[in-house]
PDB file of C-alpha atoms in Angstrom:
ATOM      1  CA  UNK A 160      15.786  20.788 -62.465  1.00 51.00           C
ATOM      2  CA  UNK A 161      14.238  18.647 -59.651  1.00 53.00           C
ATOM      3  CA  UNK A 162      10.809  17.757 -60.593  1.00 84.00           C
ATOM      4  CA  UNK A 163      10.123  16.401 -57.069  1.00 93.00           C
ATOM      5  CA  UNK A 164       9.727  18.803 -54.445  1.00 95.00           C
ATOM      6  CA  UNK A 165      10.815  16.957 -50.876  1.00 97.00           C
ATOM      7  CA  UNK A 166       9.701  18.778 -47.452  1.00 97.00           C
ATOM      8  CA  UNK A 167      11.293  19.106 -44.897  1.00 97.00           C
ATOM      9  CA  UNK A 168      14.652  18.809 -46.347  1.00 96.00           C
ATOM     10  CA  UNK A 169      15.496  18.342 -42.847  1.00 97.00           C
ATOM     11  CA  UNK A 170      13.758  16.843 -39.538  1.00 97.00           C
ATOM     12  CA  UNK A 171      14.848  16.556 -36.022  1.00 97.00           C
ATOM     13  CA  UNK A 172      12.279  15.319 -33.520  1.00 97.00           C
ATOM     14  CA  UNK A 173      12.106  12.799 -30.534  1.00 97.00           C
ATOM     15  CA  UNK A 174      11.495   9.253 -30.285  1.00 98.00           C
ATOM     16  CA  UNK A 175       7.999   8.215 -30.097  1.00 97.00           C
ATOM     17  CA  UNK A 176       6.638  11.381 -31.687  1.00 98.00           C
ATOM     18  CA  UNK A 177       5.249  11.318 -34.899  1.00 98.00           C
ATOM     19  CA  UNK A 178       5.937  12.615 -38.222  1.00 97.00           C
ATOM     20  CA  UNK A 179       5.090  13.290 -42.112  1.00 98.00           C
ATOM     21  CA  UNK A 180       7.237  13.829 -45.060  1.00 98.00           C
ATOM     22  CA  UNK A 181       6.389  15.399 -48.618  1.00 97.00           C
ATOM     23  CA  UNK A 182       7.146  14.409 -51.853  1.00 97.00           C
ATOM     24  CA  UNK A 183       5.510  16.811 -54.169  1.00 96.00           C
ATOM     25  CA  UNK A 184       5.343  17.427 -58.121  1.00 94.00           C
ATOM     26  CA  UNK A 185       3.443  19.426 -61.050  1.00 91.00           C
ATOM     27  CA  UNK A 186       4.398  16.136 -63.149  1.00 89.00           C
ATOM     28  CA  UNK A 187       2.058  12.968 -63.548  1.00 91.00           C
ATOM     29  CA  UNK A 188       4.027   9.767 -62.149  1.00 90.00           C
ATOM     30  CA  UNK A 189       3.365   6.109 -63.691  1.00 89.00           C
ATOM     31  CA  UNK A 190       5.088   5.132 -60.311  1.00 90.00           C
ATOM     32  CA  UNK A 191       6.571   6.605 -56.944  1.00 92.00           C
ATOM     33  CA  UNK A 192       8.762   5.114 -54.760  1.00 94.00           C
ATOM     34  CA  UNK A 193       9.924   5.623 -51.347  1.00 96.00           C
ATOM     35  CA  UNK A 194      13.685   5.265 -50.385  1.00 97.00           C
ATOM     36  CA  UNK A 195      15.639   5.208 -47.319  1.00 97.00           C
ATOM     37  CA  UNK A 196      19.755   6.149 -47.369  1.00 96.00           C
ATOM     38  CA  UNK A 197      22.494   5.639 -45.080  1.00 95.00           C
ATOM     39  CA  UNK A 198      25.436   6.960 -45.321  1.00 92.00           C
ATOM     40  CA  UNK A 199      27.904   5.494 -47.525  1.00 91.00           C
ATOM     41  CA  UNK A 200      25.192   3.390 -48.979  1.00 94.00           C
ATOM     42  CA  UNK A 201      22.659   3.039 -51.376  1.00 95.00           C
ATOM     43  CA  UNK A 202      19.380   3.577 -51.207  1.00 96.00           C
ATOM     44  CA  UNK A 203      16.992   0.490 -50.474  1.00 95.00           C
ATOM     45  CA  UNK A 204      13.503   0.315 -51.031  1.00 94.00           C
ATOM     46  CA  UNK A 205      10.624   0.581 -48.926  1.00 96.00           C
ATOM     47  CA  UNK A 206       7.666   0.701 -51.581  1.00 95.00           C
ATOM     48  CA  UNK A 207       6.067   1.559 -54.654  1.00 93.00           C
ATOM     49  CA  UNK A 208       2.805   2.544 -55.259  1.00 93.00           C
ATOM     50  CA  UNK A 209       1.183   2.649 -58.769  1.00 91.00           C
ATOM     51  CA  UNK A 210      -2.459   3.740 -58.306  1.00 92.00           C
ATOM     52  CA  UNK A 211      -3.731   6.928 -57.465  1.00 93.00           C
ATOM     53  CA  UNK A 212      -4.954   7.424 -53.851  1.00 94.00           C
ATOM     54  CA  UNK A 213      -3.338   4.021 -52.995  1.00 94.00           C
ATOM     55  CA  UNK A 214      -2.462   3.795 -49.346  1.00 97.00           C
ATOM     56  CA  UNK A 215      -0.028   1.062 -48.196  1.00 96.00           C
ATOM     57  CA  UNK A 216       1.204   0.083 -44.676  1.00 96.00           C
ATOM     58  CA  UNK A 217       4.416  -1.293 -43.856  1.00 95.00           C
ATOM     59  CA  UNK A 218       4.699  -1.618 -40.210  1.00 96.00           C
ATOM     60  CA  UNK A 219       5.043   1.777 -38.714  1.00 97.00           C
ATOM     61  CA  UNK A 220       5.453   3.392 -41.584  1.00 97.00           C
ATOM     62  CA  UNK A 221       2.360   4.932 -43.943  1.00 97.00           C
ATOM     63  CA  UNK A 222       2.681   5.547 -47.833  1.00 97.00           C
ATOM     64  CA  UNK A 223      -0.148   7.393 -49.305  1.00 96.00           C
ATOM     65  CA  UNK A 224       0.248   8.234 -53.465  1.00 95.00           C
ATOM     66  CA  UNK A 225      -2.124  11.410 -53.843  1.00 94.00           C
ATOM     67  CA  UNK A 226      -4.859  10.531 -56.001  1.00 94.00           C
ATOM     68  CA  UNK A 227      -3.707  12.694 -59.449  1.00 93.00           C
ATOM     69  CA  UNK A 228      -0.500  10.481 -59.010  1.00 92.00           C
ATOM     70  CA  UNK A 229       1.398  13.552 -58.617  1.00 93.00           C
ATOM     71  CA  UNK A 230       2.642  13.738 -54.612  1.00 94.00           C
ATOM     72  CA  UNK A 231       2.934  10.991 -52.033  1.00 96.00           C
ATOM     73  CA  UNK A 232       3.159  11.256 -48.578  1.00 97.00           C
ATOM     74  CA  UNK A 233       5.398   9.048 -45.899  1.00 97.00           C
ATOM     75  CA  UNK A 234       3.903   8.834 -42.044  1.00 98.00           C
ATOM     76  CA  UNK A 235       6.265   7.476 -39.252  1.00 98.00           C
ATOM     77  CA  UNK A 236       4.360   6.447 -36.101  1.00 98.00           C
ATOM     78  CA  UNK A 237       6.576   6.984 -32.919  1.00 98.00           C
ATOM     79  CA  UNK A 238       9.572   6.949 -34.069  1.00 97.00           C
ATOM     80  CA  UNK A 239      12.540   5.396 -32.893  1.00 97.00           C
ATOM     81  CA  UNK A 240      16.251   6.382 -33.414  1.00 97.00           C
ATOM     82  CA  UNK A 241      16.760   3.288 -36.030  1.00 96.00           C
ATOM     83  CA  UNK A 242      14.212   5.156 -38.414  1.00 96.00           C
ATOM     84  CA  UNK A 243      17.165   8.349 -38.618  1.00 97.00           C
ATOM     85  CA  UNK A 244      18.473   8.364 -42.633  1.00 97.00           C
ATOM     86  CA  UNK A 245      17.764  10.223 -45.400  1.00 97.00           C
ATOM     87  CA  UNK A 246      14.731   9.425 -47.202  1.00 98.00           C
ATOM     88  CA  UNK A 247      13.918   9.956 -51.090  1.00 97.00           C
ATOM     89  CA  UNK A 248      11.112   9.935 -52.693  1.00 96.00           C
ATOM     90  CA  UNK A 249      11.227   9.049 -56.576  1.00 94.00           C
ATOM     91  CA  UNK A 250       8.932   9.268 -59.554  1.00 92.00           C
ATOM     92  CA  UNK A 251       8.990   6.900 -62.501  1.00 88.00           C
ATOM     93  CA  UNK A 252       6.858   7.108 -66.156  1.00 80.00           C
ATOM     94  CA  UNK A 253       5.633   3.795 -68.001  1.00 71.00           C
ATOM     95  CA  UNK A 254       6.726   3.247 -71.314  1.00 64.00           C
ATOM     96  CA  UNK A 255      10.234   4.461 -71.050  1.00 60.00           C
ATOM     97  CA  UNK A 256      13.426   3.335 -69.368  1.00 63.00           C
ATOM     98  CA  UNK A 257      11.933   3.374 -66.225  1.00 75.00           C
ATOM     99  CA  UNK A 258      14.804   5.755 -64.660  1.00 86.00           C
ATOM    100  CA  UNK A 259      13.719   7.014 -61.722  1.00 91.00           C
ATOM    101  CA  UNK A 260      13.471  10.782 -61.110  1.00 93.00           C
ATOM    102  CA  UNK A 261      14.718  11.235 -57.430  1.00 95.00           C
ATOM    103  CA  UNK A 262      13.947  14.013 -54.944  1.00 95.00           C
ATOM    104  CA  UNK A 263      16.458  15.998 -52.805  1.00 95.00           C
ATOM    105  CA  UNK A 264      15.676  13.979 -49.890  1.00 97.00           C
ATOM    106  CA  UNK A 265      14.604  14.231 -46.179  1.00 97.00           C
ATOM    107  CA  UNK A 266      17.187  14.050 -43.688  1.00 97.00           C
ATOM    108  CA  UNK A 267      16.039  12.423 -40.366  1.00 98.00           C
ATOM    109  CA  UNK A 268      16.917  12.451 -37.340  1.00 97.00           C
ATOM    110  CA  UNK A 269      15.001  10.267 -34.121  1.00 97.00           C
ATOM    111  CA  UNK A 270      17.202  11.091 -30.840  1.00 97.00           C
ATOM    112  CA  UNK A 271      16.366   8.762 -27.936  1.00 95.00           C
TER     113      UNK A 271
ATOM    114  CA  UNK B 165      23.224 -13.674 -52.336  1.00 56.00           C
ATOM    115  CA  UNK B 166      25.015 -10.997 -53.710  1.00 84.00           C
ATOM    116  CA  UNK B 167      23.644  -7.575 -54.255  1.00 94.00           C
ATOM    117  CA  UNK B 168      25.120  -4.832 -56.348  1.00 97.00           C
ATOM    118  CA  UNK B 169      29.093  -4.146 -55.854  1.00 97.00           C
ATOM    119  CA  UNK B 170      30.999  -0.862 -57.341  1.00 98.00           C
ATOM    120  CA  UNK B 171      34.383  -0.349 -57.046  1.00 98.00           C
ATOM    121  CA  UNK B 172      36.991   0.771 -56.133  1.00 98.00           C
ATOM    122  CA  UNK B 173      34.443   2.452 -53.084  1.00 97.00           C
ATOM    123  CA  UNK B 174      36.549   5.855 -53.139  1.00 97.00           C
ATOM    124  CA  UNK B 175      38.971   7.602 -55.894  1.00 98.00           C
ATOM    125  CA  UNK B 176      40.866  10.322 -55.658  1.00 98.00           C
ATOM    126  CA  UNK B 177      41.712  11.704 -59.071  1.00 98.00           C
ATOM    127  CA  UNK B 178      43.256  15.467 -60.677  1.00 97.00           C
ATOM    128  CA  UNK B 179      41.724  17.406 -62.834  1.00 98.00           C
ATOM    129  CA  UNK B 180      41.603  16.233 -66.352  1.00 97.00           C
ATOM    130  CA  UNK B 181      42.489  12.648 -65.658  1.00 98.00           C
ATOM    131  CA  UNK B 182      40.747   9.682 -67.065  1.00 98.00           C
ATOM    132  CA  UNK B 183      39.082   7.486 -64.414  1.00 98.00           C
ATOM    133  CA  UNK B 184      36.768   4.465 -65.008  1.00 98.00           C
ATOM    134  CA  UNK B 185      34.231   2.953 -62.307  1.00 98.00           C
ATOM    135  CA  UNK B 186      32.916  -0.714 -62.400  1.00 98.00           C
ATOM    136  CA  UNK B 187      29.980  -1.699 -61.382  1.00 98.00           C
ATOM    137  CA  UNK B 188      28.619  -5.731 -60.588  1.00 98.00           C
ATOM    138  CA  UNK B 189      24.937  -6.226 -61.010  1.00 97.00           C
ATOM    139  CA  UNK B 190      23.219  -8.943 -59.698  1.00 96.00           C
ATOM    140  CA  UNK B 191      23.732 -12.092 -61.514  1.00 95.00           C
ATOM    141  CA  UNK B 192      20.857 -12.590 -63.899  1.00 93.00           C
ATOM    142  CA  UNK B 193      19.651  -8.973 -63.983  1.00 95.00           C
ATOM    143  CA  UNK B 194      19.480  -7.335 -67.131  1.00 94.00           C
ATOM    144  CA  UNK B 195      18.558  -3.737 -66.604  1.00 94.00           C
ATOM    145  CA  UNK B 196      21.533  -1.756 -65.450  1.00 96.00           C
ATOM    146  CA  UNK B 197      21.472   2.263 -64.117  1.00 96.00           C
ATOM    147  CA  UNK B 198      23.879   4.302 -62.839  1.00 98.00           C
ATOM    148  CA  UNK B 199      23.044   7.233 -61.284  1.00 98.00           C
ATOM    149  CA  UNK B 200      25.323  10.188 -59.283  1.00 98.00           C
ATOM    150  CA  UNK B 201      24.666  11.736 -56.189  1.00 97.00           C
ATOM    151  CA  UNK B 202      26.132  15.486 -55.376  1.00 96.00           C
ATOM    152  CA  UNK B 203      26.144  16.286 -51.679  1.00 93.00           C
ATOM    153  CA  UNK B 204      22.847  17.499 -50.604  1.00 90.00           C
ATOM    154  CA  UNK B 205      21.208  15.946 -53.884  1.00 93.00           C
ATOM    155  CA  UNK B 206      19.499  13.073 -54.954  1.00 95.00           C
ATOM    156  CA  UNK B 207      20.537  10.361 -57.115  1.00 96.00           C
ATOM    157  CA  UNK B 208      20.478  11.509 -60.479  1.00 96.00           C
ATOM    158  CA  UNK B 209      19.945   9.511 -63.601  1.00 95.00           C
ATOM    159  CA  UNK B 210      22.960   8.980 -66.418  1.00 97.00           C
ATOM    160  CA  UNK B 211      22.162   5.735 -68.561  1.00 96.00           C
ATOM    161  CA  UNK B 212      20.404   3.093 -68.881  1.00 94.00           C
ATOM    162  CA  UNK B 213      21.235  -0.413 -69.885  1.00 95.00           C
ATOM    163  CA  UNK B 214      19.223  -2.926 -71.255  1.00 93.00           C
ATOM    164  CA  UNK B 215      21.209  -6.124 -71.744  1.00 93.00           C
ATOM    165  CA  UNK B 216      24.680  -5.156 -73.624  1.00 94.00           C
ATOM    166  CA  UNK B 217      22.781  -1.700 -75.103  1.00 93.00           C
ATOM    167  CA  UNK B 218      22.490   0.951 -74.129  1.00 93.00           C
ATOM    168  CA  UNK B 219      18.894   2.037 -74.293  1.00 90.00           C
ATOM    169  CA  UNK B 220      18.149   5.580 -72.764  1.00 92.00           C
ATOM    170  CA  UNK B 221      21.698   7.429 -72.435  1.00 94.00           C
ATOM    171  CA  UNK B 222      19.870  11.370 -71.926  1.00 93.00           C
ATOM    172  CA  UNK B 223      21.205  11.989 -68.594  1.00 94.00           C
ATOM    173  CA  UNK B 224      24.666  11.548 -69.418  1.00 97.00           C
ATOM    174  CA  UNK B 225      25.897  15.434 -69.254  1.00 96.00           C
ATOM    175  CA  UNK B 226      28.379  16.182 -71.785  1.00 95.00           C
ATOM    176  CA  UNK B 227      30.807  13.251 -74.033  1.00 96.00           C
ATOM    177  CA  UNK B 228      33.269  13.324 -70.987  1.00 98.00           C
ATOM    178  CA  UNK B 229      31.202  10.619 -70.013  1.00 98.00           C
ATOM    179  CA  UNK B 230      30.526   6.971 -71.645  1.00 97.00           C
ATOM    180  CA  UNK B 231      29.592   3.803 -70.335  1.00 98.00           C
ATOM    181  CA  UNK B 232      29.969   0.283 -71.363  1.00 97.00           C
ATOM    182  CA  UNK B 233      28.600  -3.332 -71.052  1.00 97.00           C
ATOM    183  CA  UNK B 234      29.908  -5.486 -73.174  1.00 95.00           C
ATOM    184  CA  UNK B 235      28.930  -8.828 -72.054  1.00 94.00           C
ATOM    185  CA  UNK B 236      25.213  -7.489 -70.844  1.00 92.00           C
ATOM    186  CA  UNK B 237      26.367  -7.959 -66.791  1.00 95.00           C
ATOM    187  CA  UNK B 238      29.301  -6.026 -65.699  1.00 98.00           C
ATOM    188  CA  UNK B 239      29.414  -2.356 -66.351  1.00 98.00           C
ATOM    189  CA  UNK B 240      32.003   0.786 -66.876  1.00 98.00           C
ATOM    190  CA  UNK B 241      31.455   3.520 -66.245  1.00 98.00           C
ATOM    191  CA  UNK B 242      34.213   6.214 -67.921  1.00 98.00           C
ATOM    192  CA  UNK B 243      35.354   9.905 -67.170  1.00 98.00           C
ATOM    193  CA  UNK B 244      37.694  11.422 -69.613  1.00 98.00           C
ATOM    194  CA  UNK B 245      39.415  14.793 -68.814  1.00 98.00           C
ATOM    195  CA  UNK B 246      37.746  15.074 -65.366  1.00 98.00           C
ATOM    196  CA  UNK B 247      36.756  18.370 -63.958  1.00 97.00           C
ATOM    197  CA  UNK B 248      36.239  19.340 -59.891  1.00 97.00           C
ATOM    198  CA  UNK B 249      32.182  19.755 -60.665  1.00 96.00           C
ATOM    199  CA  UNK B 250      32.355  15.643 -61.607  1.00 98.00           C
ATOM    200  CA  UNK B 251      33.066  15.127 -57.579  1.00 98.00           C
ATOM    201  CA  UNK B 252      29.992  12.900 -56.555  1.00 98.00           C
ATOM    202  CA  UNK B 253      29.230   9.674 -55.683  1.00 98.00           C
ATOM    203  CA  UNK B 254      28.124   7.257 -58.463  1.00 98.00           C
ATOM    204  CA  UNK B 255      25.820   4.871 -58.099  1.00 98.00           C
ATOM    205  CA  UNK B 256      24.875   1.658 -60.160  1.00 98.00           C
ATOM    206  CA  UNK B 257      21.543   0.210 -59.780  1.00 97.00           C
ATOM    207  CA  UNK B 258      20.205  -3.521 -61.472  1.00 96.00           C
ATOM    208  CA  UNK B 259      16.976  -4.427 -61.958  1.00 93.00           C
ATOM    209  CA  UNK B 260      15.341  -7.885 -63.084  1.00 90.00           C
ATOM    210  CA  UNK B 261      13.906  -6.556 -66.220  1.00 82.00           C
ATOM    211  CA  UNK B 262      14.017  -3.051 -66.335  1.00 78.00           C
ATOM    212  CA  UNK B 263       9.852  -3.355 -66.495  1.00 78.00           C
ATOM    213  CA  UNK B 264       7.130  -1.027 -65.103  1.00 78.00           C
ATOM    214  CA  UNK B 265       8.080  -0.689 -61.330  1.00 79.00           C
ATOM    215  CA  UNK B 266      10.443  -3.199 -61.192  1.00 85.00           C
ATOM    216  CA  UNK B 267      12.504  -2.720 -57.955  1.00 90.00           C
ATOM    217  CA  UNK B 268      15.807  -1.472 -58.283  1.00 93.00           C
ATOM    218  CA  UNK B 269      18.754  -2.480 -56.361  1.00 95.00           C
ATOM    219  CA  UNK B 270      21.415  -0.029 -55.015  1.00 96.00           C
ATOM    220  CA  UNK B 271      25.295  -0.725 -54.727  1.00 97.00           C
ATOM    221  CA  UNK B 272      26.728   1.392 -52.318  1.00 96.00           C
ATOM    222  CA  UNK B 273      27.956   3.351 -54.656  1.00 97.00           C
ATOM    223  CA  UNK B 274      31.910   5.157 -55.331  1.00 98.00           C
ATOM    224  CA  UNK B 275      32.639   8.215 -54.123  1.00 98.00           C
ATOM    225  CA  UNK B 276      34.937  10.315 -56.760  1.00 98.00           C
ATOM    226  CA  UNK B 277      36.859  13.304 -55.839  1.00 98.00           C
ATOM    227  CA  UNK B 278      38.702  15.419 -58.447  1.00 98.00           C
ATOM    228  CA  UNK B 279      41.304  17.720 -57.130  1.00 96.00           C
TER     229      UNK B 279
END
């Protein structure tokens, strides 16, 4: 059961244009994180946020964490085609082992 | 310096044979995940190491699967009797302490195919 509902699963649009991606849940996160995926890698980190309604800015790229901790959102400002990968959002809970609940993904895809 | 390392990077296997997957954490880290990826998926969690222990095991999905750490840095992960759903690719994450938020490094995970 995936407890964190990604949309779109999949995203084609030019570069320059701008976009959102949704990471959405009925479950209370401690944590959410944001991951981008290459193919045959593994995914690397772009941030966490731990507060409700926290907003944080890296570069182009805009992480809000909704303020009931249960969705986030990622915003890419024009786009270029090194921004295409799969991106994952992921949910962890205090207290335990910290695993990290991960999302189906959003596949995509800046042509030039 | 060195990140995470898995190997081998791709096995080929037949149903119902035993394979085993290694995974190399960062030196000095002593949290330890794996994880496995289905096409189309997300990562999803198996077990959890905490030094040499193992401390949360829940997402393992049947005794087919067991993993080991015996010195608290590498890891080994082990398939008995594999089956064609086990196809994935598995993925080993290490963290610094396995706290609250602590970032979690990838390796690039190995891709298993049973025939």
């Amino acid at each position: 059961t995936q407890l964190l509902e990604q949309s779109p699963q999949f995203l084609s649009i030019q570069e320059g244009e701008n976009l959102t991606v949704y990471c959405n849940s009925s479950s209370v996160f401690s944590s959410l994180q944001w991951y981008r995926q290459e193919p045959g890698e593994g995914p690397v980190l772009l941030v966490t946020v731990v507060t409700g309604g926290e907003v944080k800015k890296l570069k182009r790229l805009t992480f809000q964490f909704g303020d009931a901790r249960k969705d986030s959102s990622l915003h890419i400002t024009a786009a270029q085609p090194g921004d295409t990968g799969l991106y994952l959002c992921a949910g962890g809970r205090q207290g335990g082992s910290e695993k990290l609940v991960f999302g189906k993904g959003t596949k995509l895809t800046v042509n030039p | 310096g060195a990140g995470v390392s898995q190997t081998p990077s791709n096995k080929v296997t037949e149903k119902g044979k035993y394979v085993e997957l290694r995974c190399d954490p960062i030196s000095g880290h002593t949290a330890l995940y794996w994880y496995r990826q289905s096409l189309g998926q997300g990562p999803e969690f198996l077990i959890y190491f905490q030094g040499t222990g193992a401390a949360d095991d829940s997402g393992l999905p049947n005794d087919r699967f067991f993993a080991v750490r015996p010195e608290g840095s590498v890891s080994t992960l082990k398939i008995q009797r594999t089956e064609r759903g086990d196809s994935a690719v598995y993925l080993c994450a290490s963290s610094g302490t396995g706290g609250f938020a602590d970032t979690q490094y990838f390796g690039p995970g190995t891709r298993l195919t049973v025939l």
